[in-house]
XYZ file of C-alpha atoms in Angstrom:
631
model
C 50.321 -41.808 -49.687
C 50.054 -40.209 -46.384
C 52.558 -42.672 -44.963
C 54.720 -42.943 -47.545
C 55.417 -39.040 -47.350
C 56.244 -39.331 -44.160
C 58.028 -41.841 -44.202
C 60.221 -40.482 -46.972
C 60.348 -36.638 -44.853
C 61.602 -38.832 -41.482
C 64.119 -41.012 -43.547
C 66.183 -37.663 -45.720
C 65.357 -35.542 -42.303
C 66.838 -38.301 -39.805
C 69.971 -38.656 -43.045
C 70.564 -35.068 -42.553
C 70.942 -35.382 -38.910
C 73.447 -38.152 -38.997
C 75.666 -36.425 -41.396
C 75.039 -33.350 -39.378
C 76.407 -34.926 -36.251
C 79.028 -36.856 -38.057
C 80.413 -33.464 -38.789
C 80.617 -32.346 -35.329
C 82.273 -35.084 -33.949
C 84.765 -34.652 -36.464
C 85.726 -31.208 -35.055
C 85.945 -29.517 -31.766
C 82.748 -28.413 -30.342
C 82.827 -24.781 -29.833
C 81.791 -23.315 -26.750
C 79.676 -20.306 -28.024
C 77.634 -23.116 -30.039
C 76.435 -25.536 -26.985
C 75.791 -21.712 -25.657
C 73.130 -20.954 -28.528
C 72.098 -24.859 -28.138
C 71.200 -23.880 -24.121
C 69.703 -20.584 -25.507
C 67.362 -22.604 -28.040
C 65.889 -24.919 -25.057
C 65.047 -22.021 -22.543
C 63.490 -19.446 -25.014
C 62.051 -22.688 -26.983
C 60.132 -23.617 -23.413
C 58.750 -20.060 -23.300
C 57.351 -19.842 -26.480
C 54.755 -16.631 -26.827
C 50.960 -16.416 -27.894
C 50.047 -13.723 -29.747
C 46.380 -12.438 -29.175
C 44.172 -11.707 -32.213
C 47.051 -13.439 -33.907
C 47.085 -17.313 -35.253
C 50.727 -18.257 -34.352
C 53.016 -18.413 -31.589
C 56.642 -16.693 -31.445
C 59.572 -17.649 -29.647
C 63.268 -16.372 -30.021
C 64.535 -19.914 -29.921
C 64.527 -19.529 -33.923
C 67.192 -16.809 -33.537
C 69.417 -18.846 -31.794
C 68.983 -21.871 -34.181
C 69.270 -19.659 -37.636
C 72.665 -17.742 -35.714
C 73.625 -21.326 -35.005
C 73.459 -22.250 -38.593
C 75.141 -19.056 -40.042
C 77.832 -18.933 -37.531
C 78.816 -22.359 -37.265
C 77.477 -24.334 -40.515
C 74.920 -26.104 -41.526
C 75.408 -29.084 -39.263
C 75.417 -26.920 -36.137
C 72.385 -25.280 -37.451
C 70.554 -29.084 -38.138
C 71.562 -29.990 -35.065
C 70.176 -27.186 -32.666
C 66.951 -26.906 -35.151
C 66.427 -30.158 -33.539
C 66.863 -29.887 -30.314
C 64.553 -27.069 -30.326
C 62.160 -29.162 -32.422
C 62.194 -32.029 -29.095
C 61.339 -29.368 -26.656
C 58.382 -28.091 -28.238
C 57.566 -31.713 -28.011
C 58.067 -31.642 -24.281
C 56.243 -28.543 -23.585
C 52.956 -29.898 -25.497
C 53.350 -33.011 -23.593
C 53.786 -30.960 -20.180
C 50.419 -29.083 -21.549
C 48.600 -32.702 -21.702
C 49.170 -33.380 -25.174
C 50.461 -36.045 -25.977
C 51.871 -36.219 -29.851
C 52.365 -39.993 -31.165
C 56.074 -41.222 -31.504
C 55.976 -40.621 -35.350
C 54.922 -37.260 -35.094
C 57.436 -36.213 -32.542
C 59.792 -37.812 -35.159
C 58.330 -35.585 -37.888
C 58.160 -33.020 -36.118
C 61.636 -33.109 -35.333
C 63.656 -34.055 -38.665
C 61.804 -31.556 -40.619
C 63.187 -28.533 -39.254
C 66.362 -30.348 -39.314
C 66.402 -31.295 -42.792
C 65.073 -27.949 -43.853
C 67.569 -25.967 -41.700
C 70.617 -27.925 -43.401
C 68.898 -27.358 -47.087
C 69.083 -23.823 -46.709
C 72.572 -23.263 -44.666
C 73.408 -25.405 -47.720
C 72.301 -22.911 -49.991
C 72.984 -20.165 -48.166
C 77.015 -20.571 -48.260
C 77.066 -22.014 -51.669
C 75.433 -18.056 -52.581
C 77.486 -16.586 -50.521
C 80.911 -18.222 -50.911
C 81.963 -18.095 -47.593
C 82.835 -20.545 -44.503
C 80.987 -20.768 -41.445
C 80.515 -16.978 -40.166
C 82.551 -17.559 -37.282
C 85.325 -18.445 -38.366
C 85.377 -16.507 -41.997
C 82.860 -13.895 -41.884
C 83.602 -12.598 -45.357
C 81.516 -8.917 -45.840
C 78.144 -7.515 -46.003
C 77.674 -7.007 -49.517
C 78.401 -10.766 -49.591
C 75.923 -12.226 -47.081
C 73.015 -9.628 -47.492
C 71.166 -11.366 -50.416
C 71.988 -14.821 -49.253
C 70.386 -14.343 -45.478
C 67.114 -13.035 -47.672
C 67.320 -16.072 -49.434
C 68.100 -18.283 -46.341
C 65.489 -17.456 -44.668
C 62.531 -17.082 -47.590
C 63.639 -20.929 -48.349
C 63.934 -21.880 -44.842
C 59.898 -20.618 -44.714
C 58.934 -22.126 -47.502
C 60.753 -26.063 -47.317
C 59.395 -25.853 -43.636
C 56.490 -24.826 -43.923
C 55.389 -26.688 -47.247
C 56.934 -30.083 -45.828
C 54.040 -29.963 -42.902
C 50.903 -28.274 -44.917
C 51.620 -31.317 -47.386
C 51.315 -33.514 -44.586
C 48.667 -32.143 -42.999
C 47.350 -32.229 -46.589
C 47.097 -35.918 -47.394
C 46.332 -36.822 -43.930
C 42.937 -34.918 -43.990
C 42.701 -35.170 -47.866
C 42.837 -31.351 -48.717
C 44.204 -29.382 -50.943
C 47.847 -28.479 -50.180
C 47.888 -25.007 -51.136
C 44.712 -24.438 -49.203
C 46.132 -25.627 -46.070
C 49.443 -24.145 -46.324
C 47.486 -20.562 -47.196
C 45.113 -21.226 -44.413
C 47.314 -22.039 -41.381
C 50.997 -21.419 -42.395
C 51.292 -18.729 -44.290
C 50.676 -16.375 -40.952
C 53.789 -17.914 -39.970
C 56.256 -15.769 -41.900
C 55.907 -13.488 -38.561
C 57.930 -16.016 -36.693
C 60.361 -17.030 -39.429
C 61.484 -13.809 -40.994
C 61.477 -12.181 -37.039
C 63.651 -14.901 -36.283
C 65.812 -14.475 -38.874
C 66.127 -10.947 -38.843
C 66.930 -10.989 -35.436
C 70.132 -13.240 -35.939
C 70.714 -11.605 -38.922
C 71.145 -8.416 -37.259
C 73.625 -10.473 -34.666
C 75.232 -12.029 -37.539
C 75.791 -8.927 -39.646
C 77.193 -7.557 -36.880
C 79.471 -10.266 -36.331
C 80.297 -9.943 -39.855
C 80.787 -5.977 -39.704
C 83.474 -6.752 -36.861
C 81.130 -4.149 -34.807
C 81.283 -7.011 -32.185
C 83.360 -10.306 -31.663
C 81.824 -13.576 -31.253
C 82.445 -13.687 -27.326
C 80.760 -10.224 -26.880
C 78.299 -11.516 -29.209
C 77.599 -14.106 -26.509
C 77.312 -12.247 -23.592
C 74.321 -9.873 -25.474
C 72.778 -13.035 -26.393
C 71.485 -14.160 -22.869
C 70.165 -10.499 -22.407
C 67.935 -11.285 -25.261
C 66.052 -14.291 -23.091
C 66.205 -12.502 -20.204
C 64.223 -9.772 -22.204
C 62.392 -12.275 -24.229
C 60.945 -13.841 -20.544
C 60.117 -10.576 -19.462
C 58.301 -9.670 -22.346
C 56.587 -13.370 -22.101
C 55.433 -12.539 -18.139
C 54.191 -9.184 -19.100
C 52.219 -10.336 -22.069
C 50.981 -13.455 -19.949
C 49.916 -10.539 -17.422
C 48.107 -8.010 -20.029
C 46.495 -11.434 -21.346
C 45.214 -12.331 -17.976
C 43.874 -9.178 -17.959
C 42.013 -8.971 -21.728
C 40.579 -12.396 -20.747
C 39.495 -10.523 -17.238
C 38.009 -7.647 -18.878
C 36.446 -10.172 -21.715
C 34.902 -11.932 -18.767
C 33.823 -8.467 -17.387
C 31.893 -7.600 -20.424
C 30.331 -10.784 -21.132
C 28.603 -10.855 -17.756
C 27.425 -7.076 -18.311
C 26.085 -8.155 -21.809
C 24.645 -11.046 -19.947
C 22.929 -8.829 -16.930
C 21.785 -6.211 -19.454
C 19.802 -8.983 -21.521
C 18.256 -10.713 -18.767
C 14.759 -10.357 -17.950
C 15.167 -9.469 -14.186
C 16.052 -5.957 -13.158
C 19.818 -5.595 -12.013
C 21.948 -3.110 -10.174
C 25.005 -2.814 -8.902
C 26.121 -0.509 -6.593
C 29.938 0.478 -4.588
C 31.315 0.629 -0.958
C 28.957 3.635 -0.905
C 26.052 2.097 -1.912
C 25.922 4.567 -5.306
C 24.863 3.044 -8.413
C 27.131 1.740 -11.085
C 25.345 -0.320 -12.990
C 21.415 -0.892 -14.038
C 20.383 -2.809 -16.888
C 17.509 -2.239 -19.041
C 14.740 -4.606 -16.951
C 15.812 -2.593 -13.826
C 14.898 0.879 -16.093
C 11.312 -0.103 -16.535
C 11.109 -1.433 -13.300
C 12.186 1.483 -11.436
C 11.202 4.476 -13.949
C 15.193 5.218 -14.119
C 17.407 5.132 -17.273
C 20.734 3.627 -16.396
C 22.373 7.560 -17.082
C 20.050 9.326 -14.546
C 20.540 6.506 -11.969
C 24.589 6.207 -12.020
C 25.395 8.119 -8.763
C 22.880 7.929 -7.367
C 22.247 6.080 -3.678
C 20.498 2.777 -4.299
C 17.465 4.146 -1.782
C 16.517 6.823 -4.685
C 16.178 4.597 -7.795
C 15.149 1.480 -5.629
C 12.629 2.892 -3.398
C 11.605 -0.194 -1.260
C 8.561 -0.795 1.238
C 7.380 -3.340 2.879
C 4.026 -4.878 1.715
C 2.783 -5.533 5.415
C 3.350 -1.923 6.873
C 4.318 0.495 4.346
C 7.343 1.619 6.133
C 10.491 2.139 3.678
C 13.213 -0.630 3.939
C 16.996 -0.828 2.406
C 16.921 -4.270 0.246
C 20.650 -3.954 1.096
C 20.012 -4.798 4.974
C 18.090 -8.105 4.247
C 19.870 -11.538 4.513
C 21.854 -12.259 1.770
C 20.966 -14.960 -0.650
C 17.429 -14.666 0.607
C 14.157 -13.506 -1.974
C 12.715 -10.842 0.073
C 9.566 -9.101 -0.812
C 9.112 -5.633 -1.463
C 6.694 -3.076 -2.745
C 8.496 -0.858 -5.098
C 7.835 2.954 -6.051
C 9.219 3.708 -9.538
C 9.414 7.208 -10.712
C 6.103 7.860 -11.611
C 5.049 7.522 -8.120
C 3.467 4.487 -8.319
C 3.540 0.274 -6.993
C 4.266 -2.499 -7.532
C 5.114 -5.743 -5.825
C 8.699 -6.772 -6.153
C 11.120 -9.547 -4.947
C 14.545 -9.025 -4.559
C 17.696 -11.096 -4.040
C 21.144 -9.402 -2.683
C 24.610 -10.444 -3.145
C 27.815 -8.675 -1.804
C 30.714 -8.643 -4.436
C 34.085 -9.232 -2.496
C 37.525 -7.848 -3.858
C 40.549 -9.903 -3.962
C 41.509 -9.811 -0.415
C 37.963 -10.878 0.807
C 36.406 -7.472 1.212
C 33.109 -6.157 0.590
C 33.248 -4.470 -2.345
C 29.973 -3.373 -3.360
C 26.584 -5.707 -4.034
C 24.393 -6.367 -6.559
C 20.956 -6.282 -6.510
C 18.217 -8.618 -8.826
C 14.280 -8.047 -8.201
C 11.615 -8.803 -10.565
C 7.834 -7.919 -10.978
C 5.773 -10.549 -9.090
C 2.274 -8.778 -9.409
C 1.376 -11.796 -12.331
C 2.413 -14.267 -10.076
C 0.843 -12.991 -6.803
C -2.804 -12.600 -9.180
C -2.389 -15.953 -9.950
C -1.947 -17.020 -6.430
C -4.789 -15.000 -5.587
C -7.012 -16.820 -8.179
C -5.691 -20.088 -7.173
C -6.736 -19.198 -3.449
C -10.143 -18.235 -4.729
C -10.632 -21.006 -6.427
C -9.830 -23.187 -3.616
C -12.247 -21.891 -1.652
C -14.826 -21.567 -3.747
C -14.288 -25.392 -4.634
C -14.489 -25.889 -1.185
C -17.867 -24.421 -0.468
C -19.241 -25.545 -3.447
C -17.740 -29.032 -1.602
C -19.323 -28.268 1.387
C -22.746 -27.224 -0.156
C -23.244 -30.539 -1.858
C -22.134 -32.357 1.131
C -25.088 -30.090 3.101
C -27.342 -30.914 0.092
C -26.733 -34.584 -0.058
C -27.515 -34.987 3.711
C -30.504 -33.017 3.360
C -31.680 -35.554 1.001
C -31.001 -38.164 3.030
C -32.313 -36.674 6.048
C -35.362 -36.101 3.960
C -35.423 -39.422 2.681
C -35.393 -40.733 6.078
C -38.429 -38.294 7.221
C -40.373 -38.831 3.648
C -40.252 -42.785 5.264
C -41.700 -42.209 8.186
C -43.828 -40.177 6.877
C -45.259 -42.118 4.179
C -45.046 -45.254 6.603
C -47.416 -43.425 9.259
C -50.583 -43.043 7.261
C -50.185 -46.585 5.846
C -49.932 -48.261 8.647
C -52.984 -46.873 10.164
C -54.595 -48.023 6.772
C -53.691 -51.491 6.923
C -54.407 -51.481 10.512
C -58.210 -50.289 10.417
C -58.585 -52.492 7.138
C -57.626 -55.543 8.986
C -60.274 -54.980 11.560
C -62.895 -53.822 8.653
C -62.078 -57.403 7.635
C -62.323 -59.601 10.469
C -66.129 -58.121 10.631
C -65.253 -58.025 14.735
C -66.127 -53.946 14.937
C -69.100 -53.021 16.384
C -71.140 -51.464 13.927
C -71.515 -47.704 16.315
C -67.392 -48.304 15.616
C -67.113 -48.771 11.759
C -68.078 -44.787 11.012
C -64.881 -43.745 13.294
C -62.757 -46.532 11.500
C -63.971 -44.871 7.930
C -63.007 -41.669 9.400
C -59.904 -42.497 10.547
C -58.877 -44.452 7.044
C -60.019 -41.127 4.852
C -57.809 -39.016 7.189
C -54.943 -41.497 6.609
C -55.911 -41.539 2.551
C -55.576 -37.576 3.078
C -52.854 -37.037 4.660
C -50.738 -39.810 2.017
C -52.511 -38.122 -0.671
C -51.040 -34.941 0.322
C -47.293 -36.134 0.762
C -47.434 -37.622 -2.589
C -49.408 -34.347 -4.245
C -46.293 -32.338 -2.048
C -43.556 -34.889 -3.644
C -44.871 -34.379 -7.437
C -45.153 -30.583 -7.323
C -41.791 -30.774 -6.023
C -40.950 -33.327 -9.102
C -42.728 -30.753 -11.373
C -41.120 -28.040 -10.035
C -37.409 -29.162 -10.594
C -38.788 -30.994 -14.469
C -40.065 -27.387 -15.681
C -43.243 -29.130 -16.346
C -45.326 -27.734 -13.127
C -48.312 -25.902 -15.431
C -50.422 -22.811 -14.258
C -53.602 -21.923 -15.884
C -53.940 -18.019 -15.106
C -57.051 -16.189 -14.654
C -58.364 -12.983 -13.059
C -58.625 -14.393 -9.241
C -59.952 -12.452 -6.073
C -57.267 -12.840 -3.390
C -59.956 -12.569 -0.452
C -61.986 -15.649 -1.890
C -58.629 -17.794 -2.320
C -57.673 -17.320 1.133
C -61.220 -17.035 2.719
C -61.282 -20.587 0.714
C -57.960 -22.001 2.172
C -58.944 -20.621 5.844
C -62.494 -22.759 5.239
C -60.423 -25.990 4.683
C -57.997 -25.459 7.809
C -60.538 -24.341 10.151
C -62.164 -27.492 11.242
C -58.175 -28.748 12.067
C -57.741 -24.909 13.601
C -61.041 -25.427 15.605
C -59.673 -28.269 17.426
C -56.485 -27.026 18.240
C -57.945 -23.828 19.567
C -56.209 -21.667 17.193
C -58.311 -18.514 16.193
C -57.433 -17.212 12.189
C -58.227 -13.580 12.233
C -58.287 -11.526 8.704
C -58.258 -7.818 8.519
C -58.655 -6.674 4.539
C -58.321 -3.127 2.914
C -61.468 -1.846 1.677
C -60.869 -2.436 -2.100
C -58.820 -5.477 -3.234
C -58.014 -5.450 -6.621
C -58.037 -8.527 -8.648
C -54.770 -10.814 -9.756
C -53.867 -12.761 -12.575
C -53.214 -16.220 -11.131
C -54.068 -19.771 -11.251
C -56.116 -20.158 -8.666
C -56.098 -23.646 -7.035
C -51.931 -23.253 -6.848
C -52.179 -19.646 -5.250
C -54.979 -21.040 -2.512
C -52.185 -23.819 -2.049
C -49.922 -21.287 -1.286
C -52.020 -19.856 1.209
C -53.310 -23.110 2.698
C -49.634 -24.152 3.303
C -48.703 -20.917 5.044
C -51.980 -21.129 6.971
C -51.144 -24.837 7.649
C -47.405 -24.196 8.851
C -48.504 -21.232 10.759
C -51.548 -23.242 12.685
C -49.068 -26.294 13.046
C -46.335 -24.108 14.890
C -48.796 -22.179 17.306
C -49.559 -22.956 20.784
C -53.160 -24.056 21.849
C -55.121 -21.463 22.111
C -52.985 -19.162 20.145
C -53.915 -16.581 17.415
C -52.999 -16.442 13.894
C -53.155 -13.036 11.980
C -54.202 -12.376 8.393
C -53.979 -9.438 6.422
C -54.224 -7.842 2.884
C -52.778 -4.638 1.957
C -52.692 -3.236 -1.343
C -49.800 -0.829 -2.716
C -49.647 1.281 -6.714
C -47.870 -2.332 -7.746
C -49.389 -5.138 -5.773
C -51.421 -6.917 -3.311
C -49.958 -8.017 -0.175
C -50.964 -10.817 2.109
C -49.058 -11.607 5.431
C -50.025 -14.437 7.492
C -48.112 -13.996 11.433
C -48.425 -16.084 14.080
C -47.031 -16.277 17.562
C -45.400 -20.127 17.919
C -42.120 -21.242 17.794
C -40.492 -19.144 15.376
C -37.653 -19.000 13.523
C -33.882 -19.747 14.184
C -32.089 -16.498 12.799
C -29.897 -19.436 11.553
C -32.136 -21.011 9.663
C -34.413 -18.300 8.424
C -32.038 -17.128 5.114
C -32.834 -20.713 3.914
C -36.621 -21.685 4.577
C -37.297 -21.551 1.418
C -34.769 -24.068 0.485
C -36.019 -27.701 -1.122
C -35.406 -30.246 1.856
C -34.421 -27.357 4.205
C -36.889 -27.885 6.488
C -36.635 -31.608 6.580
C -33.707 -30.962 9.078
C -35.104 -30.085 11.760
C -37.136 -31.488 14.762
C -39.735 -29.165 14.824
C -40.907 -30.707 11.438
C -40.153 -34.014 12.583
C -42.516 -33.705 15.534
C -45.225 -31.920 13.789
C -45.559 -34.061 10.857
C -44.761 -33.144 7.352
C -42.181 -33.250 4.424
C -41.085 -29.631 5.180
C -41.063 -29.155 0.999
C -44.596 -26.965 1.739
C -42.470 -23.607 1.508
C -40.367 -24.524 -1.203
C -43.528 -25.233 -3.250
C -45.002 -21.576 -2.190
C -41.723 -19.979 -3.217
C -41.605 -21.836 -6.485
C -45.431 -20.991 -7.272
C -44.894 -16.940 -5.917
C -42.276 -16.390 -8.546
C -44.170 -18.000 -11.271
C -46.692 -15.379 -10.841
C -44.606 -12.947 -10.956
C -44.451 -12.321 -7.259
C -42.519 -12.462 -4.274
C -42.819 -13.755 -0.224
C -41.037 -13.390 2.337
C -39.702 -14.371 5.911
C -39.117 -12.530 8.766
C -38.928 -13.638 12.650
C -37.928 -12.652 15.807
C -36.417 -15.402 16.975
C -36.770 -18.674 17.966
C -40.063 -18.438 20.268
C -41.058 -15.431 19.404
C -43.424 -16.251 16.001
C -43.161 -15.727 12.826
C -44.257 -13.795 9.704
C -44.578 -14.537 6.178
C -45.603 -11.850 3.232
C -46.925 -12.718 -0.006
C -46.316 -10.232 -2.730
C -48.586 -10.198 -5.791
C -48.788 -8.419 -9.042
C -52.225 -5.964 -9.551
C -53.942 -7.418 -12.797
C -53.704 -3.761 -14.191
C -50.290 -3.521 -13.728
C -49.392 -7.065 -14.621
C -48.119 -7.733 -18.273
C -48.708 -11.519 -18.569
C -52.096 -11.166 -20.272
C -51.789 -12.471 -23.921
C -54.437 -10.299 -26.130
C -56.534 -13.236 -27.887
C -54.752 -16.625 -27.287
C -56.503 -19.406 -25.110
C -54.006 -21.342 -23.943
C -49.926 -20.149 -24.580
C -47.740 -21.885 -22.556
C -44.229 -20.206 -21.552
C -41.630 -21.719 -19.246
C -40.055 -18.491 -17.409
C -36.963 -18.689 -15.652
C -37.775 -20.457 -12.459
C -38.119 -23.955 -14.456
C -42.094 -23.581 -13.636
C -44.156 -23.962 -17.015
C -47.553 -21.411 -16.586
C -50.992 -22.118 -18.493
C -52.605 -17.989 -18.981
C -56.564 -18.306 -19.479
């Protein structure tokens, strides 16, 4: 159907044309005609676009309507169409390319439309070609109104129906839609000749004055074109304009603009909260008022404006209220047509999240790598104390198999075989101790180490601890001294782990001492507790190594413990059993060389509230991991 209509359009359109130029050639070609025909193509070319407005207008269809009144309809047909092909041309010029049958459509429609209505329009009006017999007013007023309202209409209704069946619309939608705001540039058109041709007709002017006025209208109609191709330019400028201010107002970093003087123009809302400032207050103003700057390092105030442009510098900013925040900000001159500095803009933003969470990152960093480097110091602890808890446990069993061997070869004199019994129980003893040391240790880190609390004298647990060590003391020369308050009071303890905790105190602090040397014992009492410190006058401590005696394996590094014997877990054990009665001990030294003291701290039994009124044997597991027994 589509086809067929045009098909049907192209073949009466392209008829009219041929008759239409079988008529001219039968006459002589008027001059002022091939004038309106050069008229048509140079106004056609410059058609205008209307803003706000859905069509274009161009004074090419005065020319071709004054064609058609003044010299017939086959003049008329005939210039239609040449001003049909150069809208062709200037759409292909544009870069778009119409296909052959639409240029042909395009056109013998006007054509054929054009020559309908000049048709009609002299047949109404009863007259010849204008030109030539102008006839009156009276006689060619209704008739142009006609002319032109069929002109419309034929034209118009020809290429909605087209458009029509191609997309498979409804034709009276389309032409209402798109070409009914055409009756601008139709009925201007034809007013605009009719006014020429009325005047024609009026004998106000001839046809050669007519003429000459005629090119005037181009020139006008260009000038008009550049102007409105200039105020355009300038709509779509100030469009542009307001787009990007709608843009900088909604975005979430603060902006401002400022002038050649550095005064502010413009500040969108993230730039009021920013700076304390409502855009109102700060217009005028010099940029260093509403964007008071420091910097972060030494407090001194700095222009954002002087920093390198295209560069994030950072900034600590002052807003109204007087007080900070960290900023970045990001400058950028604006440059005027001939290249000049113009004013600048300004974007900063509130990095205070962002630097928190860089802090926190930091933090965590190095707190992962302590806790890195605390496990690597733990795990080579263990295996430095794996290495001692070899030797150690190596020593006492070789001497066990050795003096069994020669128990068992029967070789040993018998004066000999007391000293060889002697030396295995030693060996027995000292094992037996490692391996009592390794599962309190065990115990200790299992919660399963169990106390069995009673009221204990602190003077009989270490005068019993200082009976056991003596002999060993005795034959190393070191003297044990104890100097006691009057009046001890009694403790709630178990008492076979608190006289460990003295024996291995005693023990470390006879081990470290020089022959001969002197180891000092004393118990104090205060309102709370009863005191015990054990100080000596060997080696000492490292300051070093003294916030960490306490520590399990801490005392395997070391070569003091390696030379003396020992797991170096004795301490550990004494701090583990203090705080599971509720007490405390302590460290102190000197220095290496200079001895070294250790306090015990322990609760009265008045003032102590472990007691449990009537039970026998409750068990609790405090804190510590270490499970106590109270009695």
């Amino acid at each position: 159907m589509y086809r067929t209509f045009l098909a049907a359009v192209i073949l009466a359109g392209s008829f009219a044309l041929a008759l239409s130029l079988m008529d001219l050639s039968a006459q002589p070609v008027a001059l002022e005609w091939l004038m309106l025909v050069a008229l048509t193509g140079v106004s056609g070319w410059a058609t205008l676009r209307l803003r706000a407005i859905p069509a274009s207008f161009s004074i090419s269809d005065t020319f071709t309507i004054a064609a058609a009144l003044l010299f017939g309809p086959a003049a008329g047909a005939v210039t239609v169409a040449v001003d049909a092909l150069v809208m062709s041309l200037r759409l292909a010029a544009g870069g778009r390319q119409p296909a052959p049958v639409r240029v042909l459509f395009n056109v013998t429609v006007p054509a054929l439309t054009m020559w309908i209505a000049a048709q009609v329009f002299f047949a109404s009006a009863d007259v010849g070609p204008l030109a030539h017999a102008p006839g009156t007013i009276r006689r060619v007023l209704a008739p142009l109104g006609l002319f032109a309202l069929l002109y419309f209409v034929l034209n118009t209704g020809l290429v909605a129906t087209a458009v029509a069946l191609e997309r498979r619309a409804n034709v009276v939608s389309i032409w209402r839609n798109h070409f009914a705001p055409l009756w601008l540039t139709y009925f201007g058109g034809a007013s605009l000749a009719a006014v020429f041709v009325l005047m024609a007709v009026a004998q106000v002017i001839d046809l050669s004055a007519l003429m000459l006025v005629l090119p005037l209208v181009v020139v006008l109609h260009l000038a008009y074109r550049a102007a409105l191709d200039r105020a355009n330019e300038r709509l779509e400028h100030l469009a542009r304009i307001a787009s990007y201010a709608t843009a900088l107002r909604a975005t979430g970093d603060g902006v401002l603009i400022v002038g050649r003087d550095h005064r502010t123009t413009f500040l969108n809302a993230a730039g009021e909260r920013l700076t304390g400032w409502t855009e109102p207050q700060a217009i005028g103003r010099h940029v260093s008022q509403v964007l008071q700057t420091q910097d972060p390092a030494s407090g001194h105030t700095r222009d954002p404006l002087a920093a390198d442009e295209g560069t994030l510098h950072d900034y600590l900013l002052g807003d109204r209220a007087g007080s900070q925040r960290p900023i970045e900000v990001m400058q950028a001159s604006i440059r005027d047509d001939s290249g000049g500095i113009s004013g600048a803009i300004l974007t900063f933003r509130d990095v205070s999240e962002r630097l928190a969470a860089s802090a926190e990152r930091e933090a965590l960093l190095q707190r992962e790598q302590r806790a890195r480097l605390a496990a690597d110091a733990a795990s080579r602890l263990k295996d430095e104390f794996l290495t001692t808890l070899s030797h150690e446990l190596r020593t006492p069993a070789t001497s066990i198999l050795g003096w069994l061997r020669v128990l068992r070869t029967g070789r040993i004199e018998a004066a000999n075989v007391e000293s060889a019994l002697e030396a295995l129980e030693r060996s027995a003893k000292a094992q037996a101790a490692l391996i009592e040391d390794l599962l309190d240790v065990s115990r200790i880190v299992s919660g399963t180490l169990r106390l069995a609390f009673q009221t204990s004298s602190v003077p009989d647990l270490l005068g019993a601890a200082i009976a056991v060590l003596r002999p060993g003391a005795n034959a190393k020369g070191v003297s044990v001294a104890v100097n006691a308050a009057d009046s001890i009071p009694s403790v709630q303890a178990d008492p076979a782990r608190l006289q460990q905790v003295f024996g291995n105190l005693l023990s470390n602090a006879i081990k470290f001492s020089d022959r001969g040397a002197a180891v000092d014992v004393r118990i104090a009492v205060d309102p709370h507790s009863v005191i015990v410190e054990i100080r000596d006058t060997g080696r000492g401590i490292d300051a070093a190594v003294l916030p960490f005696v306490f520590d399990t394996f801490r005392q395997a590094d070391g070569s003091s413990t390696r030379s003396h014997g020992g797991l170096g877990l004795g301490l550990s054990i004494v701090r583990h059993i203090v705080d599971a009665h509720g007490g405390t001990v302590a460290a102190s030294s000197p220095g290496a060389g200079q001895g070294a003291c250790f306090s015990v701290r322990l609760p009265i039994a008045s003032a102590c509230e472990r007691l449990d009124a009537g039970g026998d044997d409750p068990s609790v597991t405090p804190d510590d991991g270490v499970e106590q027994k109270r009695e």
